[in-house]
Tab-separated table of C-alpha atoms in Angstrom:
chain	number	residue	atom	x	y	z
A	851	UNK	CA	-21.416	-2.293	5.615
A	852	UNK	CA	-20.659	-5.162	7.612
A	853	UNK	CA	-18.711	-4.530	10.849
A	854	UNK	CA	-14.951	-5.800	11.278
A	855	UNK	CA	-14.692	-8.738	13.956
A	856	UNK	CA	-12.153	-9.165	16.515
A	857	UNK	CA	-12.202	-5.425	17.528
A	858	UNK	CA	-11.025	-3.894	20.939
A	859	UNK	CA	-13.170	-2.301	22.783
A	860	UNK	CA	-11.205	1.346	22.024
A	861	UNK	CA	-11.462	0.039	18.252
A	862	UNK	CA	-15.731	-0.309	18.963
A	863	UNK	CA	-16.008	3.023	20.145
A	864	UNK	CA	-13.468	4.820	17.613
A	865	UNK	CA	-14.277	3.084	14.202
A	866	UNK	CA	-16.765	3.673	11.690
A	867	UNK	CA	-19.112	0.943	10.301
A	868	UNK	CA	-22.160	3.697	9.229
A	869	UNK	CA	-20.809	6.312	7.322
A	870	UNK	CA	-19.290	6.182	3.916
A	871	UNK	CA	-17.731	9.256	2.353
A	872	UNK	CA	-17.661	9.513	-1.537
A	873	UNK	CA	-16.787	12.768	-3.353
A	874	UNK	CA	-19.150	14.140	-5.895
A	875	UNK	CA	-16.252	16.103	-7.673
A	876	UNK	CA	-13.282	13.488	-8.422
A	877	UNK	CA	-9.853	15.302	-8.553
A	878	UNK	CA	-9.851	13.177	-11.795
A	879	UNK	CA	-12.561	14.938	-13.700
A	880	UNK	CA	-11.207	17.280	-16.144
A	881	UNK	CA	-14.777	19.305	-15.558
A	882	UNK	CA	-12.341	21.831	-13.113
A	883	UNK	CA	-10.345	23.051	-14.754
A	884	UNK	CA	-7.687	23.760	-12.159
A	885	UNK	CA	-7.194	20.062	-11.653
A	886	UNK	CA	-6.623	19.088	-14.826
A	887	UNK	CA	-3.217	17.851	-14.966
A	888	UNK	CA	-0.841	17.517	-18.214
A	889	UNK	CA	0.711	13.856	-19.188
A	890	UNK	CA	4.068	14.321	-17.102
A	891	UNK	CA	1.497	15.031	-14.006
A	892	UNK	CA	-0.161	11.909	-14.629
A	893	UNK	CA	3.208	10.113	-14.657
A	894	UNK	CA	4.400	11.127	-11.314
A	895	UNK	CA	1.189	10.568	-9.707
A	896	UNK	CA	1.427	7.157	-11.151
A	897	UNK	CA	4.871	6.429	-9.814
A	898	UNK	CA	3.445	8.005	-6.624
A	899	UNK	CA	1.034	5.109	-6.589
A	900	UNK	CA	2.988	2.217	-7.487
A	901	UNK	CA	5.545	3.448	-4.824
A	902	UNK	CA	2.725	3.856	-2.140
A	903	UNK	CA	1.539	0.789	-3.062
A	904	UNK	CA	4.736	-1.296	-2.639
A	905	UNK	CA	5.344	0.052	0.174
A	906	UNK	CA	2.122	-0.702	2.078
A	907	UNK	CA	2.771	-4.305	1.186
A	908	UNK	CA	6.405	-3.981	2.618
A	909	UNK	CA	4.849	-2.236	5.665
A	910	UNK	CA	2.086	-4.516	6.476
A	911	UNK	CA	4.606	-7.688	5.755
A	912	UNK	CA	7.037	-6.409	8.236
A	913	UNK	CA	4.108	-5.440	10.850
A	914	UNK	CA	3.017	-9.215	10.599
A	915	UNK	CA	6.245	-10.142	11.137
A	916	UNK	CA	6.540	-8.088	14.089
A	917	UNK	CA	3.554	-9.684	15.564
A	918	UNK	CA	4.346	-13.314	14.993
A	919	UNK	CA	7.892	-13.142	16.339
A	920	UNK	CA	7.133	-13.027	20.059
A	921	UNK	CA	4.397	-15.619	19.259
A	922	UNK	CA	7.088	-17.970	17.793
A	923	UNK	CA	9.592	-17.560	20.677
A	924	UNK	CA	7.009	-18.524	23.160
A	925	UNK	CA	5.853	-21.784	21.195
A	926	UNK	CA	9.730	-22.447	20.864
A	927	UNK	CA	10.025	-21.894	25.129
A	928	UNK	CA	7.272	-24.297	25.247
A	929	UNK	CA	8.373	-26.583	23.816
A	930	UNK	CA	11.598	-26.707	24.960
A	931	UNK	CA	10.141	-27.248	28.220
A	932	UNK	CA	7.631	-30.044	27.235
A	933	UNK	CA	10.808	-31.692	26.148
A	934	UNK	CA	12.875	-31.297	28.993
A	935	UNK	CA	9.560	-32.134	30.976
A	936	UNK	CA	9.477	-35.089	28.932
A	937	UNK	CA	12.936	-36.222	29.509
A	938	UNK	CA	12.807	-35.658	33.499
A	939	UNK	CA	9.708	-38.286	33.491
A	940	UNK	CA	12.055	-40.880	31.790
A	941	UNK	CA	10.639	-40.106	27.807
A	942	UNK	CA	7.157	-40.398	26.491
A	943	UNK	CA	4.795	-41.009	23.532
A	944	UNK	CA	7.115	-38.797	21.792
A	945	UNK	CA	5.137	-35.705	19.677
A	946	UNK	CA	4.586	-32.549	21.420
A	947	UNK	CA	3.058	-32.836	25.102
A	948	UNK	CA	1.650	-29.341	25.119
A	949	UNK	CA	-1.035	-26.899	23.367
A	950	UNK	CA	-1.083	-24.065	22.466
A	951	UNK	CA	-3.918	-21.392	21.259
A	952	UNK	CA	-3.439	-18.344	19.557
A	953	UNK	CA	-6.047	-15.856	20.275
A	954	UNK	CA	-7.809	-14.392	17.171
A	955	UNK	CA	-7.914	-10.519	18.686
A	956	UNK	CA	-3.830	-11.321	18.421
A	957	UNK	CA	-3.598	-10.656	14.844
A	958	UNK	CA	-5.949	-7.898	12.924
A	959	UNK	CA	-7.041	-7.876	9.297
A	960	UNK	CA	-3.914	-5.636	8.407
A	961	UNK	CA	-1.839	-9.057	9.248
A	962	UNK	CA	-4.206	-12.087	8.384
A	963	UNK	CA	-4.690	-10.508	4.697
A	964	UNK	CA	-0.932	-10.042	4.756
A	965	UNK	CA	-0.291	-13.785	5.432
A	966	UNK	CA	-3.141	-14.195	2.558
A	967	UNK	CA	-1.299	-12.283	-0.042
A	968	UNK	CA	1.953	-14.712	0.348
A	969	UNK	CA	-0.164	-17.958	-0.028
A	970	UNK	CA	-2.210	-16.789	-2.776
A	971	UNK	CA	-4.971	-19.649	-3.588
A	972	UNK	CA	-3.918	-21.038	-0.406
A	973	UNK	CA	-4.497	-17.947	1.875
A	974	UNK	CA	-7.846	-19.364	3.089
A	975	UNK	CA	-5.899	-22.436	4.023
A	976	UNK	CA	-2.929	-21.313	5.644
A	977	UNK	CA	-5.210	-18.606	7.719
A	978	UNK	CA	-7.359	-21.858	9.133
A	979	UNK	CA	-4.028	-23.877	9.918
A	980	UNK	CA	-3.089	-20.821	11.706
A	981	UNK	CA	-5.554	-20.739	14.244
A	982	UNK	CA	-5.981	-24.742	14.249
A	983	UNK	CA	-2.253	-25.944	14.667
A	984	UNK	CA	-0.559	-23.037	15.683
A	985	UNK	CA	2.493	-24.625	16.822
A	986	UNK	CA	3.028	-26.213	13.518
A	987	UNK	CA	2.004	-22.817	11.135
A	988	UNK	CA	3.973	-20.218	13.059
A	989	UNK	CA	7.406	-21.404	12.263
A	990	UNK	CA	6.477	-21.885	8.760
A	991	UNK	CA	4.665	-18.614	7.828
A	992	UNK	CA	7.732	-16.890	10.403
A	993	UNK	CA	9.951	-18.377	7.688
A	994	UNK	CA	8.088	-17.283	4.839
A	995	UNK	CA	7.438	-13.666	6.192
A	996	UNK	CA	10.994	-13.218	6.493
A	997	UNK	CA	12.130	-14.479	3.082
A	998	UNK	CA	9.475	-12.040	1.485
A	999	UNK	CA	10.282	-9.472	3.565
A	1000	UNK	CA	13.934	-9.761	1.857
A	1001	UNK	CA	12.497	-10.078	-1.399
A	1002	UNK	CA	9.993	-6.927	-1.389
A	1003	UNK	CA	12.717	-4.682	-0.274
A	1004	UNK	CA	15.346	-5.399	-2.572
A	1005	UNK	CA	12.309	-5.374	-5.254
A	1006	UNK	CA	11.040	-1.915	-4.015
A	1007	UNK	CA	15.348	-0.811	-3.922
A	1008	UNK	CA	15.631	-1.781	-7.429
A	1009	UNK	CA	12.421	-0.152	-8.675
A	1010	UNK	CA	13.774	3.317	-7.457
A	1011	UNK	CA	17.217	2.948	-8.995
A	1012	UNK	CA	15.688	1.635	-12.521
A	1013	UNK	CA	12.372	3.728	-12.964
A	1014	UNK	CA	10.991	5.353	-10.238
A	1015	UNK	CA	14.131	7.619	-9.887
A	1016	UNK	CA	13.986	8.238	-13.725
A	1017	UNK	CA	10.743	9.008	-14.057
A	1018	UNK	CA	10.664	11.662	-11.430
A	1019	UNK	CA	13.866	13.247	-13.194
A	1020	UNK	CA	12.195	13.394	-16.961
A	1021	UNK	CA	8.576	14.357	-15.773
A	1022	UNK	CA	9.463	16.906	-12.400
A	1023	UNK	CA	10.291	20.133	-14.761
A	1024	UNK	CA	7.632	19.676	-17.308
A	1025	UNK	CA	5.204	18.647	-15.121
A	1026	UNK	CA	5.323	22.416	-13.442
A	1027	UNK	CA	4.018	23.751	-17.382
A	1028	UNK	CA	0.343	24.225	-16.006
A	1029	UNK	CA	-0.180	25.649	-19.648
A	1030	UNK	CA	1.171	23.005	-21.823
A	1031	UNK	CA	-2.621	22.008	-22.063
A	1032	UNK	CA	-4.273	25.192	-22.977
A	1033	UNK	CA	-1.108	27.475	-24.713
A	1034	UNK	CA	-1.814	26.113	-28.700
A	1035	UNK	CA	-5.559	27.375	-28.306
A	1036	UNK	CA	-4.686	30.506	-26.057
A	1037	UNK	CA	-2.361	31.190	-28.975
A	1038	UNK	CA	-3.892	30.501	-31.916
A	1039	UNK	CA	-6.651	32.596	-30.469
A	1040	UNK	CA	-4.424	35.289	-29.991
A	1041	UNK	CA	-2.980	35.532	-33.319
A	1042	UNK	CA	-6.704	35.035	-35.385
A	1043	UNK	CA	-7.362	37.730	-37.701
A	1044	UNK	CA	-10.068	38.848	-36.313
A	1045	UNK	CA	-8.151	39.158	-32.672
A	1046	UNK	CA	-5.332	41.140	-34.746
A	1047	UNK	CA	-7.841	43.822	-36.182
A	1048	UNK	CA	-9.562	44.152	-33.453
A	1049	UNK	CA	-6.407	45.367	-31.429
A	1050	UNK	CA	-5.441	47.587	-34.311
A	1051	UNK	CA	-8.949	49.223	-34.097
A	1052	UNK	CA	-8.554	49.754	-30.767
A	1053	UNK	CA	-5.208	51.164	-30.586
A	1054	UNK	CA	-6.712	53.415	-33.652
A	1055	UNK	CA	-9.137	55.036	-31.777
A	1056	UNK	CA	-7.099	55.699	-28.828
């Protein structure tokens, strides 16, 4: 496994790049039998997905937005001053009269592949102009951070109002029937003939 890039030095020491862990025995496989879940199980543990999923994307949308907010103030303080700077020296070239780099240890994979997801086809592109124009990208991808930010959460508010909420309220009770897989054949078992004579000979003898 290739090793992340742009790590601290307490991420070097504390991460993993050697070891993978894989189960052998997949909660999934129906092979134990005290895993085996009925249909309403399976619902609410895909509801519990979607939801965990929707909100990681809310989560890491809103920690990129936390991280490019302070960025965005300073290239606005900078340039403030460049102007004023500008001004004082009796005007210029006109344009921006300053630079400025953002550092790539800044912003971690959790935020780069969140300003990915928003640009779709264009993620690649939007990453580069990031790191190239800075000044320029910031504002923009600030902007567009903050109107998907709005967007996921009223998304995610009316998924739990129209399903999520429903489908925890039909599948919670019936879910808890841990026999609704196994009672036709315990029963059907238990009511053979030969199961039926076999009691009576028992209850004969004794």
């Amino acid at each position: 496994v290739a090793p992340c890039s742009y790590r601290s030095p307490m991420e070097q020491r504390v991460l993993n790049d050697v070891w993978v862990s894989l189960p052998v025995g997949s909660e999934e496989s129906y092979t134990f039998r005290h895993m085996r879940k009925n249909q309403y199980e399976e619902n609410l543990f895909r509801c519990e997905d979607e939801r965990f999923e929707i909100d990681m994307v809310v989560d890491s949308n809103a920690a990129t937005l936390k991280r490019l907010e302070p960025i965005a103030e300073e290239i606005k303080l900078l340039a403030k001053d460049s102007e004023l700077a500008s001004d004082e020296e009796g005007g210029g070239l006109g344009g921006q009269t300053f630079k400025y780099e953002l550092d790539r240890r800044v912003l971690t994979s959790i935020h780069l592949h969140a300003i990915s997801r928003l640009y779709g086809e264009s993620g690649k592109t939007m990453l580069t102009l990031l790191f190239t124009n800075p000044t320029a990208a910031v504002p923009i991808i600030l902007r567009r951070l903050r109107q998907k930010d709005l967007e996921f959460r009223a998304g995610r508010s009316l998924l739990h109002q129209r399903r999520w909420s429903n489908v925890a309220e039909w599948n919670y009770h019936k879910s808890l029937d841990h026999r609704s897989l196994t009672w036709r054949t315990v029963d059907k078992r238990a009511t053979s003939t030969r199961t039926l004579v076999a009691e009576i000979k028992d209850r004969a003898g004794h």
